[in-house]
mmCIF file of C-alpha atoms in Angstrom:
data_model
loop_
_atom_site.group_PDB
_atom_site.id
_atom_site.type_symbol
_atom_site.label_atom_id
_atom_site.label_comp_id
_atom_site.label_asym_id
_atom_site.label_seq_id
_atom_site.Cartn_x
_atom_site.Cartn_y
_atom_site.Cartn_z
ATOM 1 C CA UNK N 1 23.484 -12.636 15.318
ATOM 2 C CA UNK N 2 22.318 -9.066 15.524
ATOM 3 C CA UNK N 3 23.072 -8.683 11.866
ATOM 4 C CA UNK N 4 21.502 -11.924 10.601
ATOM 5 C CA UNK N 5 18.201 -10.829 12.639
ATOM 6 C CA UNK N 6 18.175 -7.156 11.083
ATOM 7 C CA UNK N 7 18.679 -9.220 7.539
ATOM 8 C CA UNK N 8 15.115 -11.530 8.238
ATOM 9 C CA UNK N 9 12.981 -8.911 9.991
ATOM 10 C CA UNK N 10 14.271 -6.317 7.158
ATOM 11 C CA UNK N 11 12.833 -8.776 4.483
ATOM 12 C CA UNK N 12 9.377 -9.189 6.000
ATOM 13 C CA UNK N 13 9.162 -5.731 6.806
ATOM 14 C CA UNK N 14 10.080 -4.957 3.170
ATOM 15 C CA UNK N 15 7.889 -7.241 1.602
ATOM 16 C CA UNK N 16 5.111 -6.376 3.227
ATOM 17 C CA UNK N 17 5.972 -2.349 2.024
ATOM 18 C CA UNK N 18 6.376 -4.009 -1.284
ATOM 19 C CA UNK N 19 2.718 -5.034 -1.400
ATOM 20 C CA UNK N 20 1.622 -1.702 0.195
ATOM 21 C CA UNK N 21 3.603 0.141 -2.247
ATOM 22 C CA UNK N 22 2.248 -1.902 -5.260
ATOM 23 C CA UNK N 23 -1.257 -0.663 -5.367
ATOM 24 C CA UNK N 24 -0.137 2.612 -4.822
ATOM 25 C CA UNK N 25 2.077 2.334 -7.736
ATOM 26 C CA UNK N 26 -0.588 0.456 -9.796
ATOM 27 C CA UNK N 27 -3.008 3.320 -9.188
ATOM 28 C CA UNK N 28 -0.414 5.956 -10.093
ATOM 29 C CA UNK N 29 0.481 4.352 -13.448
ATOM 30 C CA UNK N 30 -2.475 3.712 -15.043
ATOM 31 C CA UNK N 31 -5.225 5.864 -13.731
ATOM 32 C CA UNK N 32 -2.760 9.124 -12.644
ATOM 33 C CA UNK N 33 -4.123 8.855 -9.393
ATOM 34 C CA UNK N 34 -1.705 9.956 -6.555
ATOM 35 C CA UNK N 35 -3.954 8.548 -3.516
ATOM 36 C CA UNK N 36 -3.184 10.232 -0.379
ATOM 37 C CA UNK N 37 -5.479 8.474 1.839
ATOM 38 C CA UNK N 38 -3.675 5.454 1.037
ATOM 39 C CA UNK N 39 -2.671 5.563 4.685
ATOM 40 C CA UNK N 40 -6.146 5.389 6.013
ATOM 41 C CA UNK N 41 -7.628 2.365 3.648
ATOM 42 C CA UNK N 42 -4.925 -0.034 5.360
ATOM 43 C CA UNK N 43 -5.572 1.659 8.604
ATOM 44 C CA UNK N 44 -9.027 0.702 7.965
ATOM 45 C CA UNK N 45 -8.522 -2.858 6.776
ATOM 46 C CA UNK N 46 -5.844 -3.555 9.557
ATOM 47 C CA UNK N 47 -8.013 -2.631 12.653
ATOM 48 C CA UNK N 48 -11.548 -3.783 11.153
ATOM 49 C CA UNK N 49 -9.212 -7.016 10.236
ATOM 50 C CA UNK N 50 -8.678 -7.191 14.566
ATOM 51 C CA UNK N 51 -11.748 -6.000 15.324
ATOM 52 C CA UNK N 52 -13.875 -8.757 13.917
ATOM 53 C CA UNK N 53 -11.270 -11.905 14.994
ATOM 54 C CA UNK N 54 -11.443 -10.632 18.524
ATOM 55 C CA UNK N 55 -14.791 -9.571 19.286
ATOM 56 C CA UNK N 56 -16.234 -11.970 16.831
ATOM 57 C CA UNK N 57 -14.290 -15.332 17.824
ATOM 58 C CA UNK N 58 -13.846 -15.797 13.725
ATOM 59 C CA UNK N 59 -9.767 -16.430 14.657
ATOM 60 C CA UNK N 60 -6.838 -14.568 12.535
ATOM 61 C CA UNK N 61 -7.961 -16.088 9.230
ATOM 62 C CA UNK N 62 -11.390 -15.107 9.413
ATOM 63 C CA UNK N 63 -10.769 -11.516 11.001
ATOM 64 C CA UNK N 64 -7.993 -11.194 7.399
ATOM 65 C CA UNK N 65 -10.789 -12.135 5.024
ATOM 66 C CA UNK N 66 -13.147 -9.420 6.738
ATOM 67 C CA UNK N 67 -9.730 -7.016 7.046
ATOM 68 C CA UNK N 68 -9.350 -7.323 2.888
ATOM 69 C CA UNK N 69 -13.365 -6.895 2.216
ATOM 70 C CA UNK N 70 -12.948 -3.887 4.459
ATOM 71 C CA UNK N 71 -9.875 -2.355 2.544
ATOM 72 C CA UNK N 72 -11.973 -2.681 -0.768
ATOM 73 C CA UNK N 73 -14.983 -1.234 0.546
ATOM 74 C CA UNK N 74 -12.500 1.487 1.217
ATOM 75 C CA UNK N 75 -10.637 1.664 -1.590
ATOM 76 C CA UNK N 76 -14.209 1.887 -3.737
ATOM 77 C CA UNK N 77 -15.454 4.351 -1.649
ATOM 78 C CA UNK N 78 -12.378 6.474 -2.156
ATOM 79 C CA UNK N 79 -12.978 6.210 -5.664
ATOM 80 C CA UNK N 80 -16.226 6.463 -6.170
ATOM 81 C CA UNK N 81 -17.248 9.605 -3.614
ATOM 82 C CA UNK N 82 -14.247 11.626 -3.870
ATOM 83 C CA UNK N 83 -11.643 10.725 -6.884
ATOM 84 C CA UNK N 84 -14.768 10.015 -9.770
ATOM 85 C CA UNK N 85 -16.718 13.114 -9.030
ATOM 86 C CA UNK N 86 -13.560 15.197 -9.263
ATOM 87 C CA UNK N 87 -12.639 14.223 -12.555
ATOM 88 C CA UNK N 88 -16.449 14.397 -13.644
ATOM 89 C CA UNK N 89 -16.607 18.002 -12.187
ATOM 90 C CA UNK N 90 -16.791 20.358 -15.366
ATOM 91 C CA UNK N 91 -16.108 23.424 -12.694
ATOM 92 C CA UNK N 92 -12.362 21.996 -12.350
ATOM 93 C CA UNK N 93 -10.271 22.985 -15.031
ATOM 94 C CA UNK N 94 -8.250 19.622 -16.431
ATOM 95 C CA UNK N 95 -5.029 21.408 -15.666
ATOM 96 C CA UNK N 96 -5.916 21.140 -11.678
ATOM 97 C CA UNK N 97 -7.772 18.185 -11.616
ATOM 98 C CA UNK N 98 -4.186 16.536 -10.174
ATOM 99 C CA UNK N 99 -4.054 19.295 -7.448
ATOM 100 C CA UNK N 100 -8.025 18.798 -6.576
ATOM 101 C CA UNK N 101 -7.281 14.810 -6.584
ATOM 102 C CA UNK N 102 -4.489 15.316 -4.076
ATOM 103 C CA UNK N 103 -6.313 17.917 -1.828
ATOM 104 C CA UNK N 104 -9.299 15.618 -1.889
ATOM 105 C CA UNK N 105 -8.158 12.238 -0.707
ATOM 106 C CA UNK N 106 -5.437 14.131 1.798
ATOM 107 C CA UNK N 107 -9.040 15.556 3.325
ATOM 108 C CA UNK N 108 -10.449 12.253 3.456
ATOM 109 C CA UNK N 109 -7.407 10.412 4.600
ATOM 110 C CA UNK N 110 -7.503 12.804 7.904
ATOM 111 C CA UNK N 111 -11.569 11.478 8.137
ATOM 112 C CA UNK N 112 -10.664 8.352 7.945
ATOM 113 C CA UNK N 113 -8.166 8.376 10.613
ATOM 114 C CA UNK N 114 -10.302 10.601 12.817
ATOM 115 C CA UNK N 115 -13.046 8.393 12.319
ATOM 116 C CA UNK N 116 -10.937 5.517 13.133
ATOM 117 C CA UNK N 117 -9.844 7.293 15.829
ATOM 118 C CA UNK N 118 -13.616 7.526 17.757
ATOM 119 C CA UNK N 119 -14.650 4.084 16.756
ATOM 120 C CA UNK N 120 -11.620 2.399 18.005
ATOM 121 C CA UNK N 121 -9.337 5.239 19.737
ATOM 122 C CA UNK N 122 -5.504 5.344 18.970
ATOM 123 C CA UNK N 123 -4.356 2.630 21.094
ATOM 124 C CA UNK N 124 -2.202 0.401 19.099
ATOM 125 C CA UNK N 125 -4.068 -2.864 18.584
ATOM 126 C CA UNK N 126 -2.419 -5.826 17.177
ATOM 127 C CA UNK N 127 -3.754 -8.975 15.417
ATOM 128 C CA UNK N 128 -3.463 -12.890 16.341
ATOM 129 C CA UNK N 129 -0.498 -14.500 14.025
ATOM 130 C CA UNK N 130 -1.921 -15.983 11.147
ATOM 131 C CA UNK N 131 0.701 -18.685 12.346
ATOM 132 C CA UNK N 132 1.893 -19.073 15.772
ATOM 133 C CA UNK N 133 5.177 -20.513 16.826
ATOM 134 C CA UNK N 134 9.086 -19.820 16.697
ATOM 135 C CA UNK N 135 11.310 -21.498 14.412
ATOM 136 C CA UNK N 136 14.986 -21.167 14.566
ATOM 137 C CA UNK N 137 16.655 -19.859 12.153
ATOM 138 C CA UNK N 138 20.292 -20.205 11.394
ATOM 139 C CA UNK N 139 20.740 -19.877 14.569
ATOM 140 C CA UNK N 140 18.025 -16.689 15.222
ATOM 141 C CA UNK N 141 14.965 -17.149 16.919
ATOM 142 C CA UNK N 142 12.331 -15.819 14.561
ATOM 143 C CA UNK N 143 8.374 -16.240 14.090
ATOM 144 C CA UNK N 144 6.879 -18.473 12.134
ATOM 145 C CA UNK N 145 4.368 -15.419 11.754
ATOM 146 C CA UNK N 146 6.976 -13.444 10.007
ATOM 147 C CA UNK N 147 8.173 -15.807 7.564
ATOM 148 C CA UNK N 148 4.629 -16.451 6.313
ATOM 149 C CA UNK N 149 3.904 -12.853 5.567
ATOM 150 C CA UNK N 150 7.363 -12.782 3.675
ATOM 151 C CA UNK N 151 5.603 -16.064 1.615
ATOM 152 C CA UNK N 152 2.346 -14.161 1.617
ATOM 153 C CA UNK N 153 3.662 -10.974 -0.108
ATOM 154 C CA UNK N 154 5.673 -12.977 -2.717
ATOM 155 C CA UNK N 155 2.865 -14.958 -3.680
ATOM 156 C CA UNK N 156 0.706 -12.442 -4.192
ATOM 157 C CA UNK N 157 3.805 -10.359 -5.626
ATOM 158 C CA UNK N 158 4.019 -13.820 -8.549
ATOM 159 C CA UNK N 159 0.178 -13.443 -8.906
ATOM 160 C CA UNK N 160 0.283 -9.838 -9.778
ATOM 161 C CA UNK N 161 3.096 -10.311 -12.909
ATOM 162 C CA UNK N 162 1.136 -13.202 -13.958
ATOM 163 C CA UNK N 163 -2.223 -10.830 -14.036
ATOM 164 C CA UNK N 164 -0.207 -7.991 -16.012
ATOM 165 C CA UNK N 165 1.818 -9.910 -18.002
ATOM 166 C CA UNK N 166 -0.149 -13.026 -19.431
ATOM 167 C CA UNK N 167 -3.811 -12.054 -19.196
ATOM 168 C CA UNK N 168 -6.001 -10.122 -21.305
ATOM 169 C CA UNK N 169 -7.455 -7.785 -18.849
ATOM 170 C CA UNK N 170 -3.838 -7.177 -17.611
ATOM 171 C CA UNK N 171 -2.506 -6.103 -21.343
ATOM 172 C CA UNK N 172 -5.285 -3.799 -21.358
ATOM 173 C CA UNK N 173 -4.030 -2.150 -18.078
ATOM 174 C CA UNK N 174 -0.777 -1.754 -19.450
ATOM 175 C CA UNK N 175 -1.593 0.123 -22.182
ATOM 176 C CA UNK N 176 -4.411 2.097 -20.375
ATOM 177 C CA UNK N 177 -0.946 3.205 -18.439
ATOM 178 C CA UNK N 178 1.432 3.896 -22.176
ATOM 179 C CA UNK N 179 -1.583 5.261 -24.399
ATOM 180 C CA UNK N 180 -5.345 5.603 -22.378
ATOM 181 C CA UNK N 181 -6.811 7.662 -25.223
ATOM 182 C CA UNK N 182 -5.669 5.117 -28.025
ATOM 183 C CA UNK N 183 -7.240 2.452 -25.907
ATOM 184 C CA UNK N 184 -10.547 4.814 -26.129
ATOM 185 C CA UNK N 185 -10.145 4.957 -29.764
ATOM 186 C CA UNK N 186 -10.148 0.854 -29.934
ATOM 187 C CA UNK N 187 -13.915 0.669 -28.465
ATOM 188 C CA UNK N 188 -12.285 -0.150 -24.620
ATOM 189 C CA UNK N 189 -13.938 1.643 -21.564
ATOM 190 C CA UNK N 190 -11.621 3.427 -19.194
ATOM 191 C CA UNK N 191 -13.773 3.446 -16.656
ATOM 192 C CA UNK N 192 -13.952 -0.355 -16.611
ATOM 193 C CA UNK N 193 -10.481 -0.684 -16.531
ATOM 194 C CA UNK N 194 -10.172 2.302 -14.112
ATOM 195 C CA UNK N 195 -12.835 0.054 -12.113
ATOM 196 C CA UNK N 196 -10.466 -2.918 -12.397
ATOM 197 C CA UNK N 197 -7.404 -0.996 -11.320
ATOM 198 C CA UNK N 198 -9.128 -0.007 -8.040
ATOM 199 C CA UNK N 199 -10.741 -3.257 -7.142
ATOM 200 C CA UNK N 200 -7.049 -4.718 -7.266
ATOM 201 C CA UNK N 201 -5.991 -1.738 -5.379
ATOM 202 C CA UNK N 202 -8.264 -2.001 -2.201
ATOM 203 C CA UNK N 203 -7.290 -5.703 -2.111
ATOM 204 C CA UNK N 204 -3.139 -4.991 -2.355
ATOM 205 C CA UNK N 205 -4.134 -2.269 0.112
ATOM 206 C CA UNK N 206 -6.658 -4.501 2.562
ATOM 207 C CA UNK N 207 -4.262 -7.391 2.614
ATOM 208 C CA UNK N 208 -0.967 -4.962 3.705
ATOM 209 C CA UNK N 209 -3.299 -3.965 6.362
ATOM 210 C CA UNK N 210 -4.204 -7.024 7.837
ATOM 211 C CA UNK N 211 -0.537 -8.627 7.491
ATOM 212 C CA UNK N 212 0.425 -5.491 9.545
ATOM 213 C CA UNK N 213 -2.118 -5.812 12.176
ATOM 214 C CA UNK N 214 -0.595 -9.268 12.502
ATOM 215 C CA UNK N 215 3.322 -8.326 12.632
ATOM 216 C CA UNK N 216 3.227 -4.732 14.365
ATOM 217 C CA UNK N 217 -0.076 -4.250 15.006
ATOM 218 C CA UNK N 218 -1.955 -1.022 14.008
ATOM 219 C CA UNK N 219 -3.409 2.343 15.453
ATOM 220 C CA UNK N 220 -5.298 5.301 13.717
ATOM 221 C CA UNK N 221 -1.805 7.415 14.790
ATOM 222 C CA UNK N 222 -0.178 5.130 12.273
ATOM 223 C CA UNK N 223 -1.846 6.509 9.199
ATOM 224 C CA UNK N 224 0.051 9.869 8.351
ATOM 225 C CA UNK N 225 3.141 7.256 8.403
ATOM 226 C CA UNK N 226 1.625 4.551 6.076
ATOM 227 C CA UNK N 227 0.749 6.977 3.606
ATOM 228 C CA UNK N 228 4.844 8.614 4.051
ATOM 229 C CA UNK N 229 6.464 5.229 3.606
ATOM 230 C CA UNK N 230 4.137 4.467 0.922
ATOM 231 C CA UNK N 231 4.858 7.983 -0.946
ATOM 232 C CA UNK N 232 8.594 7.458 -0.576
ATOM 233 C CA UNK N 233 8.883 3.986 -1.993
ATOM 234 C CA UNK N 234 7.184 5.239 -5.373
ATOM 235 C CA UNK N 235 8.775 8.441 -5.630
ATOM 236 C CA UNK N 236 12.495 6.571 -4.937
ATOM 237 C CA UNK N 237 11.114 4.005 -6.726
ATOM 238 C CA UNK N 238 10.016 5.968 -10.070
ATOM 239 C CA UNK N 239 6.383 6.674 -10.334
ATOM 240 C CA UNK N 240 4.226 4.250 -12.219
ATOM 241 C CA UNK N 241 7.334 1.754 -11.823
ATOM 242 C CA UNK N 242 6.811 -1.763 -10.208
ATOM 243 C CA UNK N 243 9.595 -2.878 -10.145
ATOM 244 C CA UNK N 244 11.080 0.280 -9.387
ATOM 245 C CA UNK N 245 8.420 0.283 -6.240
ATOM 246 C CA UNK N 246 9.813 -3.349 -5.183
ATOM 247 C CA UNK N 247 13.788 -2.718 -5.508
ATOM 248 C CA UNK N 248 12.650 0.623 -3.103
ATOM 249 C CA UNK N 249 10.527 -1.422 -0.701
ATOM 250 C CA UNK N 250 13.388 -3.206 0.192
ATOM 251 C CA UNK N 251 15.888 -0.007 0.548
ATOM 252 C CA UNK N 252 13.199 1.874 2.653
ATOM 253 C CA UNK N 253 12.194 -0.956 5.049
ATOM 254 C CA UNK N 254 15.665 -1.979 5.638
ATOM 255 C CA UNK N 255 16.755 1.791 6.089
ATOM 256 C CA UNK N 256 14.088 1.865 8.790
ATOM 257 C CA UNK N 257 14.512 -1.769 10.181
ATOM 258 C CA UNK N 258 18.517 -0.830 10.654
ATOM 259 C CA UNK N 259 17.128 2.677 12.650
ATOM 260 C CA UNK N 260 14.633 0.238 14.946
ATOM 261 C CA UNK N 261 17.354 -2.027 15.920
ATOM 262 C CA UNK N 262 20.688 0.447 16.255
ATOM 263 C CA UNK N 263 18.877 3.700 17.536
ATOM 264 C CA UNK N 264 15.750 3.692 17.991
ATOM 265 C CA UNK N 265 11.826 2.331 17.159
ATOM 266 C CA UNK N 266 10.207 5.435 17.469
ATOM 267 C CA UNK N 267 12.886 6.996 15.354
ATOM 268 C CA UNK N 268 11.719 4.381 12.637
ATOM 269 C CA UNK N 269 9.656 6.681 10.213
ATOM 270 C CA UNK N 270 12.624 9.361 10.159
ATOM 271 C CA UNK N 271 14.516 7.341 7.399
ATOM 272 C CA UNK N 272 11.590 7.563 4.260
ATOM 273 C CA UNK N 273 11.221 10.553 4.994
ATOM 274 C CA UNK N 274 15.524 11.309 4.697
ATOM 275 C CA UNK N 275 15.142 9.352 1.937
ATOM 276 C CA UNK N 276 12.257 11.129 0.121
ATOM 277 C CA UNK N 277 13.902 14.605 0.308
ATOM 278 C CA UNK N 278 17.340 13.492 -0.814
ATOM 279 C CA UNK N 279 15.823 11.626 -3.834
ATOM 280 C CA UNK N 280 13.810 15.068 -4.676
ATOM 281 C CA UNK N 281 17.538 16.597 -5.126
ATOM 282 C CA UNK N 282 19.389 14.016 -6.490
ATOM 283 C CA UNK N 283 17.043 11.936 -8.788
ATOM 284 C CA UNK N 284 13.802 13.319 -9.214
ATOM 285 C CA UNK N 285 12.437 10.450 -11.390
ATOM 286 C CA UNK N 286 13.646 7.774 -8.984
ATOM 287 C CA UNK N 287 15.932 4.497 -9.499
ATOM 288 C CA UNK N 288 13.253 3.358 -12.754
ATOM 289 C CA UNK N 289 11.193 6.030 -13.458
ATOM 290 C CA UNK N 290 10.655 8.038 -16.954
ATOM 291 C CA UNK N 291 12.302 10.941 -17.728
#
C-alpha cells in the first residue's frame, strides 16, 4: 500500500513542480531570463492566495483567483523594476547583463521573502482544499484535494501546447526563442512578446502557488527551496526545454516524495539539490537540452 501511496502523492507533487517549472522554463527560453526570485512570486501568490480566503470569508476559490492576480502583479513587477531596467542600462556591458540579471532578482527574491516574512511571519500557513473529501483509491485513502490539482496542472499543462503550438501569438514565441533578432527584422516587437512571455509567467507561477498553499501549505522559509527545486528541474531538464522541464518534474518530485515517506520530510529538499550537482558532472545540458 505504501508503494501505491508514494506512486499518487508523487504524481501530484510532480505535477504541480511541472507547472512551477514551466514558467520558469518559458522565461528561460525565449527571453534568456534565468529568474531567481522565482521562489518568492509563488511565495507571494500562495500566502496572499490564504490570506484573502481566510480573513476575507471569499472561500478557497475566491482566495486562488486573488492568489494568481497576486503572482502576476509579482511576476510584472519583477520584470518591469528590476529585469527591464537592467537590460536598458547602457552602463552594463551586454556580456554581463546575464550576471547583473541573476544578481538582481536573487536580491529581490531575499526582499520578497523578508517582506513576506514581516507581513505574515514564517509560520507555515496552509490553504482550504479547493475540494474537500477522501476518496479511496485502489485501495489508498487519498484526497479528493490532491487528485484535482493533478487535473488542474494537466489542464493547464494541454492549454499551454495548444497556446504554443496552434496559435499565432504562440508561433511568434517560438521563434522569439530559435531567432529573436530575425523576428526584429520581420517588423515584430520583442518587447511585446517579452510582455506576453511574462504575463503567462506570473500566472504559471501564481497558480503553483496557490495549488501549494492548498496541498502543503506555504511559509516565507519555503522560498530559497521553491526557487532550488525549480532551478533543478530546468537544469536536469535542459534549459529552454518543456518537455525536458516536465519528464524532470516528475524525476525530482518523486526523488523527494520517496525521501518524505522512507526517511524523512524535512530531509525532502536534499534530493534536487543531489540531483542538480550530479547533473552539472554528468550531463551539463540536461535529459533535452541543446548542445
Amino acid at each position: 500500500m505504501r508503494g501505491l501511496q508514494i506512486l499518487i502523492d508523487g504524481f501530484a507533487i510532480s505535477s504541480l513542480y511541472g507547472i512551477g517549472a514551466l514558467g520558469f522554463t518559458l522565461l528561460f527560453g525565449v527571453c534568456g531570463v534565468l529568474n531567481l526570485a522565482h521562489g518568492g512570486i509563488i511565495l507571494v501568490a500562495g500566502l496572499f492566495g490564504w490570506w484573502f480566503a481566510s480573513e476575507y470569508g471569499i472561500g478557497p476559490y475566491g482566495g486562488a483567483a486573488i492568489g494568481i492576480l497576486a503572482g502576476l502583479i509579482a511576476s510584472y513587477i519583477t520584470y518591469f523594476l528590476v529585469v527591464r531596467p537592467i537590460q536598458r542600462s547602457r552602463a552594463i556591458p551586454k556580456s554581463e547583463e546575464e550576471i547583473f540579471v541573476l544578481t538582481g532578482t536573487l536580491l529581490w527574491g531575499v526582499m520578497i521573502q523578508d517582506g513576506m516574512d514581516y507581513l505574515f511571519s514564517n509560520n507555515p500557513v496552509t490553504m482550504q482544499p479547493l475540494l474537500p473529501g477522501v476518496i479511496n483509491l485502489f485501495g489508498v485513502r487519498t484526497p479528493r484535494n490532491e487528485l484535482l490539482i493533478a487535473g488542474i496542472c494537466w489542464a493547464v499543462i494541454g492549454l499551454l501546447y495548444l497556446l504554443v503550438n496552434h496559435t499565432r501569438i504562440g508561433k511568434q514565441l517560438l521563434a522569439a526563442a530559435i531567432n529573436p533578432r530575425g523576428l526584429t527584422l520581420l517588423g515584430f516587437q520583442l518587447s511585446r512578446i517579452y510582455l506576453v512571455v511574462w504575463t503567462i509567467y506570473g500566472l504559471l507561477a501564481g497558480l503553483a502557488g496557490v495549488l501549494l498553499a492548498s496541498f502543503f501549505g506555504v511559509s516565507s522559509d519555503n522560498a530559497g527551496n521553491l526557487t532550488a527545486s525549480a532551478f533543478t528541474i530546468v537544469i536536469l531538464g535542459g534549459l529552454g526545454s518543456v518537455s525536458g522541464s516536465l519528464i524532470a518534474a516528475y524525476v525530482v518530485g518523486y526523488a523527494e516524495t520517496l525521501t518524505a515517506y522512507l526517511l524523512a520530510p524535512t530531509l525532502r529538499p536534499i534530493p534536487a539539490l543531489l540531483i542538480l550537482i550530479l547533473v552539472l558532472y554528468i550531463r551539463p545540458r540536461g535529459f533535452l537540452g541543446r548542445r
